């Protein structure tokens, strides 16, 4: 559990703090943050050991879907687990995210239990 | 002589031109008598004919211009109708959603805060009971009860943090409302420009509201328990079955409709029903200043 290093990507500082605190409460201590997809890509390239990405969809500069597509196109990170946490709940969006390569999908507002269960599920696979 | 009573300006001018040409034709034999100096009269009639011809051209131009103005007024009405019926109503709905979200989240946060307050009262009682506990078993039991209450408090505090997700959701809803206002502003500036172009030229209007990146927010975001949707998403990811139906994510928002009676269709050109006061605050739910003044007089 402790060797996981998360990258939390969300343009809302409040949401980043909530996800950050929830992960801490779940026992994960290594957490990096980015406020949009482009910053997330920079952090992935410059910070060693990021091995789990939790990302929002709607963000300025580069949105979450583009970020997922970029990550999946990078050989080094092609298999990094990605969990999308978003307000978008239309079926077409969910399927689009699935096709882009997200490992699981949570609709906001979420509960800590749901976040934990999705992380566990991804890690168990 | 023709009866001008039912003729338009252009037709009258055309008739006059015809009359002058006939007169000129009738006078033609007279111009051939050399003893009379009809050359000046002929020139004057030809000049009058020429001037009257330009009058016909100007009248045609005026007619085209008036038609243009009428067309612009029609377009303006259509655009304004769309703004009132569509964009402004949507903005009202969007603002309603923000109010509903804030209300829902505030209630949940208040419930948790009240729970913390009430449990702390019980904790104080339990601590008092510790003073009177006589056996170690009694003391241990009381300590366990207090620990349970402290954990409960921690959970409630964490739930409050969790409910603060509403801020992200309202931020996206507000961005949606802003975007709708920006669209309304563009429509109104377009309408204003339609009228302006006749006397000031087609100036590019300055938009006051900045365009937002529509990818940066989800205007349809709602704050509610999403367990029903999450279950279907889980099934889609677990089974790969993309045929499953995802429930619609919506909250019922009560919004007060405008009372303005905008004509219902483009063909309906009468504006007798258009109540401009209704748009500018003659709302049944609000007292007007006269009523307020009467209350305080």
XYZ file of C-alpha atoms in Angstrom:
422
model
C 0.000 0.000 0.000
C 2.719 2.489 0.976
C 4.736 2.113 -2.253
C 1.972 3.805 -4.222
C 2.689 7.338 -5.381
C -0.448 9.192 -6.499
C -0.840 12.089 -8.885
C -4.103 13.951 -8.220
C -5.173 16.123 -11.174
C -8.027 18.613 -10.701
C -8.412 22.329 -11.431
C -10.385 22.826 -8.205
C -8.046 23.284 -5.200
C -10.911 22.207 -2.914
C -11.336 18.923 -4.799
C -7.587 18.285 -4.798
C -7.545 18.802 -1.036
C -10.522 16.481 -0.536
C -8.967 13.694 -2.651
C -5.594 14.323 -0.949
C -7.128 14.039 2.555
C -9.148 10.986 1.607
C -6.033 9.224 0.266
C -4.132 10.161 3.443
C -6.959 8.761 5.546
C -6.770 5.565 3.505
C -3.087 5.293 4.416
C -1.434 6.650 1.263
C 1.201 9.264 2.016
C 2.916 9.964 -1.284
C 0.663 12.302 -3.219
C 1.536 14.819 -5.937
C -0.908 17.384 -7.360
C -1.501 19.067 -10.721
C -4.223 21.511 -11.769
C -4.627 20.412 -15.387
C -3.544 17.751 -17.851
C -0.499 19.604 -19.176
C 0.891 20.119 -15.661
C 0.175 16.472 -14.896
C 2.215 15.351 -17.922
C 5.102 17.572 -16.761
C 4.964 16.069 -13.272
C 4.825 12.533 -14.660
C 7.989 13.219 -16.625
C 9.886 15.058 -13.882
C 8.876 13.254 -10.680
C 10.045 9.687 -10.225
C 7.799 6.864 -9.187
C 4.281 8.171 -9.870
C 2.328 4.957 -10.309
C -1.343 5.933 -9.872
C -3.236 8.820 -11.466
C -6.548 10.200 -10.160
C -7.885 12.755 -12.627
C -10.845 15.043 -13.188
C -12.270 15.410 -16.733
C -13.262 19.088 -17.133
C -10.131 21.195 -16.787
C -8.602 24.152 -18.635
C -5.475 23.893 -20.832
C -5.685 20.106 -21.180
C -8.714 18.135 -20.022
C -8.706 14.740 -18.339
C -9.642 12.765 -21.441
C -6.732 14.235 -23.408
C -4.463 13.497 -20.457
C -5.542 9.837 -20.453
C -4.937 9.595 -24.217
C -1.485 11.202 -23.815
C -0.517 8.892 -20.973
C -1.684 5.810 -22.858
C 0.431 6.941 -25.802
C 3.595 7.030 -23.681
C 5.264 3.610 -23.571
C 6.665 4.232 -20.089
C 3.273 5.051 -18.560
C 0.971 3.032 -20.783
C 0.086 0.718 -17.898
C -0.169 3.281 -15.064
C -3.585 2.901 -13.397
C -5.855 5.869 -14.075
C -8.990 6.603 -12.066
C -11.278 9.288 -13.450
C -13.263 11.317 -10.884
C -15.707 13.620 -12.633
C -19.166 15.203 -12.602
C -19.831 13.826 -16.104
C -22.295 10.987 -15.897
C -23.701 10.723 -19.405
C -23.317 7.199 -20.789
C -21.435 8.336 -23.920
C -18.860 10.109 -21.730
C -18.349 7.032 -19.574
C -17.802 4.841 -22.642
C -15.486 7.442 -24.220
C -13.352 7.467 -21.059
C -13.354 3.677 -20.977
C -12.185 3.524 -24.617
C -9.483 6.133 -23.908
C -8.075 3.771 -21.310
C -9.240 4.756 -17.818
C -9.192 1.814 -15.396
C -12.209 2.979 -13.438
C -14.622 5.864 -13.173
C -16.208 7.704 -10.239
C -18.953 10.342 -10.401
C -18.732 13.357 -8.115
C -19.685 13.851 -5.380
C -18.066 10.634 -4.224
C -17.720 9.045 -0.803
C -14.383 7.912 0.683
C -15.699 4.315 0.581
C -16.243 4.500 -3.177
C -12.741 5.940 -3.740
C -11.203 3.191 -1.605
C -13.156 0.417 -3.337
C -12.114 1.603 -6.809
C -8.432 1.889 -5.846
C -8.565 -1.610 -4.315
C -10.311 -2.983 -7.405
C -7.732 -1.498 -9.777
C -4.836 -2.766 -7.682
C -6.360 -6.240 -7.424
C -6.449 -6.641 -11.222
C -55.652 62.918 -65.107
C -54.998 59.972 -62.826
C -56.334 59.531 -59.326
C -53.230 59.601 -57.045
C -55.143 58.795 -53.887
C -54.323 55.050 -53.822
C -50.892 55.172 -55.468
C -47.491 54.830 -53.803
C -44.752 57.464 -54.117
C -42.869 55.520 -56.782
C -46.023 54.947 -58.878
C -46.912 58.668 -58.689
C -43.403 59.589 -59.853
C -43.696 57.039 -62.681
C -47.066 58.559 -63.716
C -45.582 62.074 -63.651
C -42.671 60.922 -65.811
C -45.134 59.408 -68.279
C -47.164 62.668 -68.319
C -44.078 64.804 -68.939
C -42.919 62.506 -71.753
C -46.391 62.752 -73.391
C -46.317 66.535 -72.990
C -42.873 66.631 -74.578
C -44.142 64.506 -77.504
C -47.181 66.775 -77.958
C -44.973 69.883 -77.934
C -42.494 68.384 -80.433
C -44.199 69.902 -83.592
C -44.126 73.377 -81.968
C -40.371 73.153 -81.445
C -39.986 72.969 -85.262
C -41.433 76.476 -85.818
C -38.380 78.636 -86.167
C -40.177 81.891 -85.514
C -40.750 80.896 -81.924
C -37.878 80.298 -79.484
C -38.967 77.049 -77.941
C -35.411 75.743 -77.448
C -35.244 77.116 -73.835
C -38.642 75.618 -72.944
C -37.543 72.274 -74.357
C -34.306 72.340 -72.318
C -36.215 73.191 -69.139
C -38.693 70.343 -69.678
C -35.830 67.910 -70.403
C -34.049 69.077 -67.234
C -37.275 68.581 -65.239
C -37.578 65.096 -66.774
C -34.015 64.260 -65.743
C -34.521 65.548 -62.172
C -37.749 63.600 -61.841
C -35.937 60.432 -63.064
C -33.357 60.768 -60.245
C -36.278 61.262 -57.859
C -37.581 57.839 -58.923
C -34.135 56.312 -58.280
C -33.970 57.962 -54.808
C -37.463 56.753 -53.967
C -36.466 53.213 -54.948
C -33.372 53.491 -52.747
C -35.459 54.761 -49.817
C -37.844 51.860 -50.343
C -34.931 49.368 -50.238
C -33.547 51.026 -47.100
C -36.923 50.885 -45.344
C -37.265 47.231 -46.312
C -33.805 46.664 -44.804
C -34.843 48.387 -41.585
C -38.030 46.298 -41.399
C -35.968 43.142 -41.968
C -33.559 44.186 -39.197
C -36.422 44.877 -36.804
C -37.771 41.387 -37.575
C -34.337 39.835 -37.001
C -33.915 41.812 -33.780
C -37.299 40.611 -32.540
C -36.376 37.014 -33.380
C -32.985 37.277 -31.644
C -34.494 39.005 -28.610
C -37.238 36.367 -28.430
C -34.572 33.640 -28.497
C -32.641 35.433 -25.764
C -35.672 35.747 -23.520
C -37.105 32.288 -24.270
C -33.839 30.390 -24.398
C -30.672 31.862 -22.987
C -32.162 33.914 -20.167
C -34.465 31.066 -19.120
C -31.531 28.636 -19.157
C -29.483 31.104 -17.100
C -32.366 31.277 -14.622
C -32.474 27.450 -14.437
C -28.702 27.358 -13.976
C -28.853 29.874 -11.123
C -31.667 27.781 -9.621
C -29.391 24.723 -9.715
C -26.653 26.649 -7.904
C -29.082 27.691 -5.175
C -30.389 24.105 -4.860
C -26.830 22.709 -4.639
C -25.768 25.229 -2.027
C -28.921 24.541 -0.021
C -28.465 20.747 -0.160
C -24.785 20.901 0.832
C -25.416 23.428 3.605
C -28.143 21.186 5.076
C -25.825 18.148 5.043
C -22.955 20.105 6.609
C -25.307 21.524 9.248
C -26.602 18.009 10.084
C -23.030 16.797 10.669
C -22.146 19.901 12.743
C -25.255 19.388 14.906
C -24.316 15.714 15.334
C -20.817 16.751 16.519
C -22.319 19.289 18.920
C -24.802 16.803 20.364
C -22.167 14.027 20.724
C -19.837 16.411 22.509
C -22.612 17.109 25.040
C -22.925 13.333 25.612
C -19.123 13.117 25.912
C -19.107 15.729 28.689
C -21.778 13.682 30.539
C -19.693 10.491 30.130
C -16.604 12.284 31.471
C -18.635 13.379 34.499
C -19.768 9.780 34.986
C -16.080 8.769 35.073
C -15.745 10.661 38.372
C -18.314 8.429 39.982
C -17.132 5.118 38.451
C -16.109 2.829 41.254
C -14.637 -0.233 39.571
C -11.887 -0.523 36.894
C -14.455 -2.282 34.639
C -16.778 0.710 34.983
C -13.930 3.106 34.146
C -12.916 1.029 31.083
C -16.514 0.844 29.843
C -16.916 4.627 30.129
C -13.573 5.209 28.350
C -14.679 2.924 25.487
C -17.971 4.835 25.179
C -16.082 8.142 25.067
C -13.668 6.758 22.449
C -16.651 5.688 20.329
C -18.055 9.207 20.507
C -14.661 10.739 19.572
C -14.407 8.445 16.530
C -17.957 9.410 15.619
C -16.932 13.058 15.799
C -13.928 12.394 13.575
C -16.186 10.701 11.021
C -18.596 13.629 11.079
C -15.733 16.102 10.598
C -14.510 14.013 7.666
C -18.026 13.932 6.189
C -18.087 17.733 6.357
C -14.825 17.819 4.384
C -16.380 15.406 1.914
C -19.523 17.516 1.476
C -17.302 20.447 0.542
C -17.172 18.830 -2.919
C -20.242 20.966 -3.545
C -17.860 23.905 -4.071
C -16.385 22.234 -7.164
C -19.873 21.447 -8.456
C -21.272 24.960 -7.924
C -18.115 26.426 -9.496
C -18.906 24.443 -12.667
C -22.580 25.447 -12.531
C -21.578 29.103 -12.126
C -19.217 28.787 -15.100
C -22.227 27.441 -17.039
C -24.374 30.433 -16.020
C -21.558 32.824 -16.938
C -21.227 31.191 -20.332
C -24.991 31.570 -20.960
C -24.822 35.249 -19.977
C -21.926 35.700 -22.365
C -24.023 34.137 -25.174
C -26.944 36.441 -24.270
C -24.623 39.429 -24.336
C -23.409 38.454 -27.811
C -27.010 38.210 -29.043
C -27.902 41.599 -27.617
C -24.796 43.210 -29.085
C -25.659 41.639 -32.442
C -29.160 43.106 -32.226
C -27.757 46.476 -31.217
C -25.377 46.315 -34.174
C -28.228 45.536 -36.576
C -29.841 48.842 -35.704
C -26.558 50.726 -35.509
C -25.293 49.756 -38.971
C -27.716 52.165 -40.686
C -26.206 55.249 -39.165
C -22.812 54.227 -37.770
C -21.542 51.504 -40.066
C -20.881 47.889 -39.220
C -18.588 48.301 -36.227
C -17.354 45.186 -34.489
C -18.873 45.286 -31.006
C -16.667 44.999 -27.937
C -17.692 41.955 -25.920
C -17.606 42.679 -22.243
C -17.676 39.085 -20.959
C -14.703 36.904 -21.669
C -15.325 33.602 -23.463
C -14.783 30.573 -21.224
C -13.122 27.331 -22.286
C -16.237 25.140 -22.455
C -14.068 22.075 -21.815
C -13.067 23.439 -18.427
C -16.469 22.962 -16.793
C -19.568 20.805 -16.856
C -22.634 23.071 -16.635
C -24.847 20.006 -16.029
C -23.010 19.017 -12.828
C -25.373 18.316 -9.921
C -24.805 17.662 -6.232
C -26.682 14.616 -5.023
C -26.037 11.042 -3.924
C -24.831 9.286 -7.093
C -25.002 5.688 -5.830
C -27.529 4.693 -8.546
C -25.292 5.999 -11.333
C -22.123 4.620 -9.723
C -23.641 1.099 -9.616
C -24.289 1.138 -13.367
C -20.788 2.516 -14.064
C -19.333 -0.268 -11.925
C -21.320 -2.821 -13.944
C -20.086 -1.308 -17.224
C -16.460 -1.490 -16.058
C -16.832 -4.957 -14.528
C -18.665 -6.573 -17.428
C -17.632 -4.408 -20.370
C -21.310 -4.247 -21.322
C -21.797 -0.804 -22.847
C -25.494 -1.390 -23.532
C -26.479 -0.727 -19.897
C -28.667 2.318 -19.296
C -27.129 4.992 -17.070
C -29.771 6.891 -15.018
C -30.124 10.569 -15.852
C -28.262 12.811 -13.465
C -30.614 15.630 -12.600
C -32.264 17.490 -9.768
C -35.632 19.138 -9.958
C -35.142 22.858 -9.813
C -38.057 25.199 -9.393
C -37.514 28.341 -11.353
C -39.880 31.238 -11.700
C -40.765 31.819 -15.317
C -40.758 35.192 -16.959
C -44.132 36.823 -17.246
C -43.304 38.637 -20.466
C -45.641 37.599 -23.279
C -43.357 37.432 -26.256
C -45.227 36.665 -29.512
C -45.224 32.913 -30.037
C -43.995 32.562 -33.586
C -42.094 34.444 -36.246
C -45.353 34.893 -38.142
C -46.993 36.451 -35.148
C -45.901 40.013 -35.729
C -48.315 41.700 -33.373
C -46.690 43.042 -30.261
C -49.781 43.996 -28.326
C -49.092 41.231 -25.798
C -45.476 42.102 -25.223
C -45.333 43.359 -21.675
C -42.006 45.125 -21.310
C -42.680 45.889 -17.618
C -42.700 42.174 -16.873
C -39.103 41.959 -18.014
C -37.984 44.805 -15.869
C -39.243 43.800 -12.487
C -43.044 44.097 -12.549
C -42.956 40.673 -10.920
C -45.989 39.521 -8.925
C -43.742 38.205 -6.161
C -42.038 41.506 -5.552
C -43.537 44.591 -3.983
C -42.888 47.711 -6.001
C -41.280 50.779 -4.474
C -44.703 52.488 -4.034
C -45.902 49.572 -1.889
C -42.723 49.675 0.182
C -43.031 53.442 0.614
C -46.648 53.022 1.792
C -45.506 50.501 4.420
C -42.979 52.952 5.827
C -45.044 56.143 5.536
